PDB file of C-alpha atoms and ligand atoms in Angstrom:
ATOM      1  CA  UNK A   1      -8.740  -9.328  13.689  1.00  0.00           C
ATOM      2  CA  UNK A   2     -11.002  -7.468  11.273  1.00  0.00           C
ATOM      3  CA  UNK A   3     -11.937  -3.966  12.066  1.00  0.00           C
ATOM      4  CA  UNK A   4     -14.110  -3.406   9.038  1.00  0.00           C
ATOM      5  CA  UNK A   5     -13.386   0.106   7.765  1.00  0.00           C
ATOM      6  CA  UNK A   6     -15.907   0.114   4.886  1.00  0.00           C
ATOM      7  CA  UNK A   7     -18.611   2.073   6.747  1.00  0.00           C
ATOM      8  CA  UNK A   8     -16.123   4.682   7.997  1.00  0.00           C
ATOM      9  CA  UNK A   9     -14.664   5.175   4.511  1.00  0.00           C
ATOM     10  CA  UNK A  10     -18.116   5.573   2.954  1.00  0.00           C
ATOM     11  CA  UNK A  11     -18.646   8.622   5.168  1.00  0.00           C
ATOM     12  CA  UNK A  12     -15.689  10.410   3.590  1.00  0.00           C
ATOM     13  CA  UNK A  13     -17.315  13.113   1.471  1.00  0.00           C
ATOM     14  CA  UNK A  14     -14.331  15.338   0.651  1.00  0.00           C
ATOM     15  CA  UNK A  15     -14.623  14.628  -3.099  1.00  0.00           C
ATOM     16  CA  UNK A  16     -18.407  14.377  -3.427  1.00  0.00           C
ATOM     17  CA  UNK A  17     -19.565  15.776  -6.753  1.00  0.00           C
ATOM     18  CA  UNK A  18     -16.149  15.338  -8.428  1.00  0.00           C
ATOM     19  CA  UNK A  19     -16.226  13.563 -11.792  1.00  0.00           C
ATOM     20  CA  UNK A  20     -12.779  12.032 -11.143  1.00  0.00           C
ATOM     21  CA  UNK A  21     -10.422  11.736  -8.176  1.00  0.00           C
ATOM     22  CA  UNK A  22      -6.685  11.023  -7.904  1.00  0.00           C
ATOM     23  CA  UNK A  23      -5.734   7.948  -5.866  1.00  0.00           C
ATOM     24  CA  UNK A  24      -2.140   7.574  -4.621  1.00  0.00           C
ATOM     25  CA  UNK A  25      -0.790   4.001  -4.580  1.00  0.00           C
ATOM     26  CA  UNK A  26       2.337   3.055  -2.630  1.00  0.00           C
ATOM     27  CA  UNK A  27       1.907  -0.694  -2.183  1.00  0.00           C
ATOM     28  CA  UNK A  28       0.237  -3.313  -4.336  1.00  0.00           C
ATOM     29  CA  UNK A  29      -1.425  -0.534  -6.299  1.00  0.00           C
ATOM     30  CA  UNK A  30       1.952   0.173  -7.879  1.00  0.00           C
ATOM     31  CA  UNK A  31       2.147  -3.263  -9.474  1.00  0.00           C
ATOM     32  CA  UNK A  32      -1.493  -4.336  -9.593  1.00  0.00           C
ATOM     33  CA  UNK A  33      -4.344  -2.034 -10.575  1.00  0.00           C
ATOM     34  CA  UNK A  34      -7.374  -4.326 -10.710  1.00  0.00           C
ATOM     35  CA  UNK A  35      -9.784  -1.508 -11.522  1.00  0.00           C
ATOM     36  CA  UNK A  36     -10.388   0.791 -14.479  1.00  0.00           C
ATOM     37  CA  UNK A  37      -8.587   4.117 -14.442  1.00  0.00           C
ATOM     38  CA  UNK A  38      -8.578   7.183 -16.674  1.00  0.00           C
ATOM     39  CA  UNK A  39      -4.866   7.924 -16.374  1.00  0.00           C
ATOM     40  CA  UNK A  40      -1.901   6.964 -14.241  1.00  0.00           C
ATOM     41  CA  UNK A  41       1.293   8.827 -13.409  1.00  0.00           C
ATOM     42  CA  UNK A  42       4.282   8.358 -11.103  1.00  0.00           C
ATOM     43  CA  UNK A  43       3.827  10.643  -8.115  1.00  0.00           C
ATOM     44  CA  UNK A  44       5.030  11.266  -4.579  1.00  0.00           C
ATOM     45  CA  UNK A  45       3.609  12.478  -1.311  1.00  0.00           C
ATOM     46  CA  UNK A  46       5.459  14.281   1.445  1.00  0.00           C
ATOM     47  CA  UNK A  47       5.673  13.538   5.166  1.00  0.00           C
ATOM     48  CA  UNK A  48       5.118   9.793   4.975  1.00  0.00           C
ATOM     49  CA  UNK A  49       7.359   6.751   4.756  1.00  0.00           C
ATOM     50  CA  UNK A  50       6.405   3.239   3.539  1.00  0.00           C
ATOM     51  CA  UNK A  51       6.614   0.505   6.199  1.00  0.00           C
ATOM     52  CA  UNK A  52       5.675  -3.194   6.399  1.00  0.00           C
ATOM     53  CA  UNK A  53       3.863  -2.559   9.662  1.00  0.00           C
ATOM     54  CA  UNK A  54       0.268  -3.561   8.839  1.00  0.00           C
ATOM     55  CA  UNK A  55      -0.958  -7.097   9.454  1.00  0.00           C
ATOM     56  CA  UNK A  56      -2.680  -8.912   6.604  1.00  0.00           C
ATOM     57  CA  UNK A  57      -5.196 -11.466   7.810  1.00  0.00           C
ATOM     58  CA  UNK A  58      -7.301 -11.482   4.661  1.00  0.00           C
ATOM     59  CA  UNK A  59      -4.963 -11.206   1.647  1.00  0.00           C
ATOM     60  CA  UNK A  60      -1.359 -12.234   2.370  1.00  0.00           C
ATOM     61  CA  UNK A  61      -1.913 -14.148   5.606  1.00  0.00           C
ATOM     62  CA  UNK A  62      -4.657 -15.637   7.734  1.00  0.00           C
ATOM     63  CA  UNK A  63      -6.304 -14.914  11.077  1.00  0.00           C
ATOM     64  CA  UNK A  64      -3.917 -17.288  12.833  1.00  0.00           C
ATOM     65  CA  UNK A  65      -0.789 -16.523  10.787  1.00  0.00           C
ATOM     66  CA  UNK A  66      -1.017 -12.936   9.543  1.00  0.00           C
ATOM     67  CA  UNK A  67       1.305 -11.623   6.898  1.00  0.00           C
ATOM     68  CA  UNK A  68       2.703  -8.107   6.687  1.00  0.00           C
ATOM     69  CA  UNK A  69       1.868  -5.477   4.102  1.00  0.00           C
ATOM     70  CA  UNK A  70       2.690  -1.819   3.742  1.00  0.00           C
ATOM     71  CA  UNK A  71       1.159   1.195   5.349  1.00  0.00           C
ATOM     72  CA  UNK A  72       2.506   4.725   5.708  1.00  0.00           C
ATOM     73  CA  UNK A  73       4.094   6.089   8.875  1.00  0.00           C
ATOM     74  CA  UNK A  74       4.369   9.839   9.411  1.00  0.00           C
ATOM     75  CA  UNK A  75       7.965  11.090   9.172  1.00  0.00           C
ATOM     76  CA  UNK A  76       9.001  14.706   8.932  1.00  0.00           C
ATOM     77  CA  UNK A  77      10.872  15.452   5.729  1.00  0.00           C
ATOM     78  CA  UNK A  78      10.137  12.028   4.202  1.00  0.00           C
ATOM     79  CA  UNK A  79       8.987  11.507   0.631  1.00  0.00           C
ATOM     80  CA  UNK A  80       7.084   8.408  -0.481  1.00  0.00           C
ATOM     81  CA  UNK A  81       7.111   7.589  -4.191  1.00  0.00           C
ATOM     82  CA  UNK A  82       4.367   5.621  -5.856  1.00  0.00           C
ATOM     83  CA  UNK A  83       1.821   5.650  -8.638  1.00  0.00           C
ATOM     84  CA  UNK A  84      -1.215   7.924  -8.892  1.00  0.00           C
ATOM     85  CA  UNK A  85      -4.395   6.829 -10.657  1.00  0.00           C
ATOM     86  CA  UNK A  86      -7.162   9.110 -11.842  1.00  0.00           C
ATOM     87  CA  UNK A  87     -10.379   7.188 -11.222  1.00  0.00           C
ATOM     88  CA  UNK A  88     -14.099   7.794 -11.154  1.00  0.00           C
ATOM     89  CA  UNK A  89     -15.524   8.025  -7.617  1.00  0.00           C
ATOM     90  CA  UNK A  90     -17.350   4.693  -8.101  1.00  0.00           C
ATOM     91  CA  UNK A  91     -13.990   2.857  -7.876  1.00  0.00           C
ATOM     92  CA  UNK A  92     -13.711   3.668  -4.178  1.00  0.00           C
ATOM     93  CA  UNK A  93     -16.464   1.184  -3.280  1.00  0.00           C
ATOM     94  CA  UNK A  94     -14.284  -1.612  -4.680  1.00  0.00           C
ATOM     95  CA  UNK A  95     -11.144  -0.277  -2.990  1.00  0.00           C
ATOM     96  CA  UNK A  96     -12.912   0.202   0.358  1.00  0.00           C
ATOM     97  CA  UNK A  97     -13.906  -3.464   0.207  1.00  0.00           C
ATOM     98  CA  UNK A  98     -10.454  -4.678  -0.857  1.00  0.00           C
ATOM     99  CA  UNK A  99      -8.706  -2.654   1.867  1.00  0.00           C
ATOM    100  CA  UNK A 100     -11.282  -3.094   4.630  1.00  0.00           C
ATOM    101  CA  UNK A 101      -8.841  -4.603   7.136  1.00  0.00           C
ATOM    102  CA  UNK A 102      -7.821  -1.319   8.755  1.00  0.00           C
ATOM    103  CA  UNK A 103      -7.172   1.154   5.934  1.00  0.00           C
ATOM    104  CA  UNK A 104      -8.831   4.570   6.013  1.00  0.00           C
ATOM    105  CA  UNK A 105      -9.081   7.063   3.188  1.00  0.00           C
ATOM    106  CA  UNK A 106      -7.139  10.245   3.787  1.00  0.00           C
ATOM    107  CA  UNK A 107      -7.085  13.359   1.620  1.00  0.00           C
ATOM    108  CA  UNK A 108      -3.546  14.266   0.564  1.00  0.00           C
ATOM    109  CA  UNK A 109      -1.634  16.434  -1.886  1.00  0.00           C
ATOM    110  CA  UNK A 110       0.324  14.460  -4.459  1.00  0.00           C
ATOM    111  CA  UNK A 111       3.130  15.767  -6.622  1.00  0.00           C
ATOM    112  CA  UNK A 112       3.779  14.781 -10.223  1.00  0.00           C
ATOM    113  CA  UNK A 113       7.029  14.696 -12.172  1.00  0.00           C
ATOM    114  CA  UNK A 114       6.074  17.760 -14.227  1.00  0.00           C
ATOM    115  CA  UNK A 115       5.940  19.842 -11.041  1.00  0.00           C
ATOM    116  CA  UNK A 116       2.139  19.979 -10.812  1.00  0.00           C
ATOM    117  CA  UNK A 117       0.163  18.828  -7.778  1.00  0.00           C
ATOM    118  CA  UNK A 118      -3.332  17.533  -7.134  1.00  0.00           C
ATOM    119  CA  UNK A 119      -5.348  16.697  -4.077  1.00  0.00           C
ATOM    120  CA  UNK A 120      -6.547  13.128  -3.901  1.00  0.00           C
ATOM    121  CA  UNK A 121      -6.932  10.082  -1.703  1.00  0.00           C
ATOM    122  CA  UNK A 122      -4.476   7.684  -0.105  1.00  0.00           C
ATOM    123  CA  UNK A 123      -5.388   4.649   2.030  1.00  0.00           C
ATOM    124  CA  UNK A 124      -3.492   4.527   5.336  1.00  0.00           C
ATOM    125  CA  UNK A 125      -3.648   2.023   8.197  1.00  0.00           C
ATOM    126  CA  UNK A 126      -2.776   3.924  11.364  1.00  0.00           C
ATOM    127  CA  UNK A 127      -1.277   2.526  14.561  1.00  0.00           C
ATOM    128  CA  UNK A 128      -4.666   2.369  16.283  1.00  0.00           C
ATOM    129  CA  UNK A 129      -6.293  -0.142  13.922  1.00  0.00           C
ATOM    130  CA  UNK A 130      -6.875  -3.698  15.124  1.00  0.00           C
ATOM    131  CA  UNK A 131      -4.693  -5.311  12.449  1.00  0.00           C
ATOM    132  CA  UNK A 132      -1.681  -3.037  13.040  1.00  0.00           C
ATOM    133  CA  UNK A 133       1.527  -4.915  13.913  1.00  0.00           C
ATOM    134  CA  UNK A 134       3.971  -2.035  14.077  1.00  0.00           C
ATOM    135  CA  UNK A 135       7.764  -1.938  13.913  1.00  0.00           C
ATOM    136  CA  UNK A 136      10.030  -4.960  14.246  1.00  0.00           C
ATOM    137  CA  UNK A 137      13.552  -5.719  13.063  1.00  0.00           C
ATOM    138  CA  UNK A 138      13.855  -6.185   9.317  1.00  0.00           C
ATOM    139  CA  UNK A 139      14.985  -9.776   9.894  1.00  0.00           C
ATOM    140  CA  UNK A 140      11.877 -10.551  11.963  1.00  0.00           C
ATOM    141  CA  UNK A 141       9.635  -8.884   9.397  1.00  0.00           C
ATOM    142  CA  UNK A 142      11.314 -10.864   6.588  1.00  0.00           C
ATOM    143  CA  UNK A 143      10.862 -14.125   8.545  1.00  0.00           C
ATOM    144  CA  UNK A 144       7.166 -13.414   9.013  1.00  0.00           C
ATOM    145  CA  UNK A 145       6.777 -12.568   5.324  1.00  0.00           C
ATOM    146  CA  UNK A 146       8.664 -15.714   4.298  1.00  0.00           C
ATOM    147  CA  UNK A 147       6.245 -17.967   6.172  1.00  0.00           C
ATOM    148  CA  UNK A 148       2.894 -16.254   5.542  1.00  0.00           C
ATOM    149  CA  UNK A 149       0.452 -16.849   2.754  1.00  0.00           C
ATOM    150  CA  UNK A 150      -3.223 -16.019   2.287  1.00  0.00           C
ATOM    151  CA  UNK A 151      -6.036 -16.010  -0.280  1.00  0.00           C
ATOM    152  CA  UNK A 152      -4.137 -13.530  -2.491  1.00  0.00           C
ATOM    153  CA  UNK A 153      -0.977 -15.665  -2.470  1.00  0.00           C
ATOM    154  CA  UNK A 154       2.362 -15.827  -0.672  1.00  0.00           C
ATOM    155  CA  UNK A 155       3.363 -12.775   1.351  1.00  0.00           C
ATOM    156  CA  UNK A 156       6.847 -13.087  -0.161  1.00  0.00           C
ATOM    157  CA  UNK A 157       5.423 -12.572  -3.651  1.00  0.00           C
ATOM    158  CA  UNK A 158       3.892  -9.257  -2.497  1.00  0.00           C
ATOM    159  CA  UNK A 159       7.243  -8.034  -1.151  1.00  0.00           C
ATOM    160  CA  UNK A 160       9.231  -9.137  -4.214  1.00  0.00           C
ATOM    161  CA  UNK A 161       6.737  -7.637  -6.662  1.00  0.00           C
ATOM    162  CA  UNK A 162       6.725  -4.344  -4.763  1.00  0.00           C
ATOM    163  CA  UNK A 163      10.534  -4.211  -4.725  1.00  0.00           C
ATOM    164  CA  UNK A 164      10.645  -4.959  -8.456  1.00  0.00           C
ATOM    165  CA  UNK A 165       7.990  -2.319  -9.209  1.00  0.00           C
ATOM    166  CA  UNK A 166       9.949   0.306  -7.248  1.00  0.00           C
ATOM    167  CA  UNK A 167      13.107  -0.607  -9.183  1.00  0.00           C
ATOM    168  CA  UNK A 168      11.203  -0.239 -12.446  1.00  0.00           C
ATOM    169  CA  UNK A 169       9.928   3.172 -11.279  1.00  0.00           C
ATOM    170  CA  UNK A 170      13.507   4.151 -10.464  1.00  0.00           C
ATOM    171  CA  UNK A 171      12.510   4.925  -6.872  1.00  0.00           C
ATOM    172  CA  UNK A 172      14.610   2.885  -4.428  1.00  0.00           C
ATOM    173  CA  UNK A 173      13.170   2.329  -0.953  1.00  0.00           C
ATOM    174  CA  UNK A 174      15.756   1.161   1.589  1.00  0.00           C
ATOM    175  CA  UNK A 175      13.208  -0.442   3.947  1.00  0.00           C
ATOM    176  CA  UNK A 176      11.667  -2.487   1.119  1.00  0.00           C
ATOM    177  CA  UNK A 177      15.024  -3.370  -0.445  1.00  0.00           C
ATOM    178  CA  UNK A 178      16.505  -4.487   2.879  1.00  0.00           C
ATOM    179  CA  UNK A 179      13.484  -6.729   3.487  1.00  0.00           C
ATOM    180  CA  UNK A 180      13.933  -8.138  -0.009  1.00  0.00           C
ATOM    181  CA  UNK A 181      17.612  -8.899   0.723  1.00  0.00           C
ATOM    182  CA  UNK A 182      16.701 -10.587   4.018  1.00  0.00           C
ATOM    183  CA  UNK A 183      13.929 -12.589   2.381  1.00  0.00           C
ATOM    184  CA  UNK A 184      16.224 -13.868  -0.353  1.00  0.00           C
ATOM    185  CA  UNK A 185      18.868 -14.735   2.266  1.00  0.00           C
ATOM    186  CA  UNK A 186      16.196 -16.833   3.994  1.00  0.00           C
ATOM    187  CA  UNK A 187      15.788 -18.774   0.749  1.00  0.00           C
ATOM    188  CA  UNK A 188      12.333 -17.485  -0.165  1.00  0.00           C
ATOM    189  CA  UNK A 189      11.728 -16.738  -3.836  1.00  0.00           C
ATOM    190  CA  UNK A 190       8.105 -15.634  -3.683  1.00  0.00           C
ATOM    191  CA  UNK A 191       6.765 -18.677  -5.499  1.00  0.00           C
ATOM    192  CA  UNK A 192       4.001 -20.839  -4.102  1.00  0.00           C
ATOM    193  CA  UNK A 193       5.231 -23.868  -2.188  1.00  0.00           C
ATOM    194  CA  UNK A 194       4.105 -27.165  -3.735  1.00  0.00           C
ATOM    195  CA  UNK A 195       0.897 -28.531  -2.138  1.00  0.00           C
TER     196      UNK A 195
HETATM  197  C1  LIG B   1      -1.532   0.899  -2.089  1.00  0.00           C
HETATM  198  O1  LIG B   1      -1.102   0.024  -2.765  1.00  0.00           O
HETATM  199  O2  LIG B   1      -1.182   2.022  -2.241  1.00  0.00           O
HETATM  200  C2  LIG B   1      -2.485   0.634  -1.031  1.00  0.00           C
HETATM  201  C3  LIG B   1      -2.010   0.253   0.169  1.00  0.00           C
HETATM  202  C4  LIG B   1      -2.907  -0.005   1.158  1.00  0.00           C
HETATM  203  C5  LIG B   1      -4.254   0.122   0.941  1.00  0.00           C
HETATM  204  C6  LIG B   1      -4.712   0.530  -0.277  1.00  0.00           C
HETATM  205  C7  LIG B   1      -3.822   0.802  -1.265  1.00  0.00           C
END
């Protein structure tokens, strides 16, 4: 199920020649930045909403039992809160590799708490990528997350860490919080099951 997006992303030249570029994180980037950055700030983007609609066959699931991770769905009037990182352009090679299962770089405006804005990059997996799973009931999504695990760990851990990070940011997300409630009701605590 891998459509490898690395080559497509490498053709994105919007920020060529820039010494640094803002990257908007709305998923695992909020709680795990495994790359060097110059600065980070809470930020939001307009017109997109966070959804657990992308399949994860390489990080939080497997080819035969994919997990679910977040992507952004277009929604008029929506605001998606996250964390922006100012990085050197070299960091995108690492991110392109990490997010190669369907995510494409998109140029976007991001808004900071002091009222300023900057143009930067966000990774989005659109409905036409091979790993896209799309909408389902929150109970079904929570069930899938409860049972999936991959090389990066249990899918449940990803959901619980994202929910916790959004709480710490002070930016509630009803979709994420409802999935968290359903997951906990299913008895999943995000820890690895004993071997
Ligand atoms: C993020 O955490 O913002 C992110 C989500 C999907 C792909 C790359 C980054």
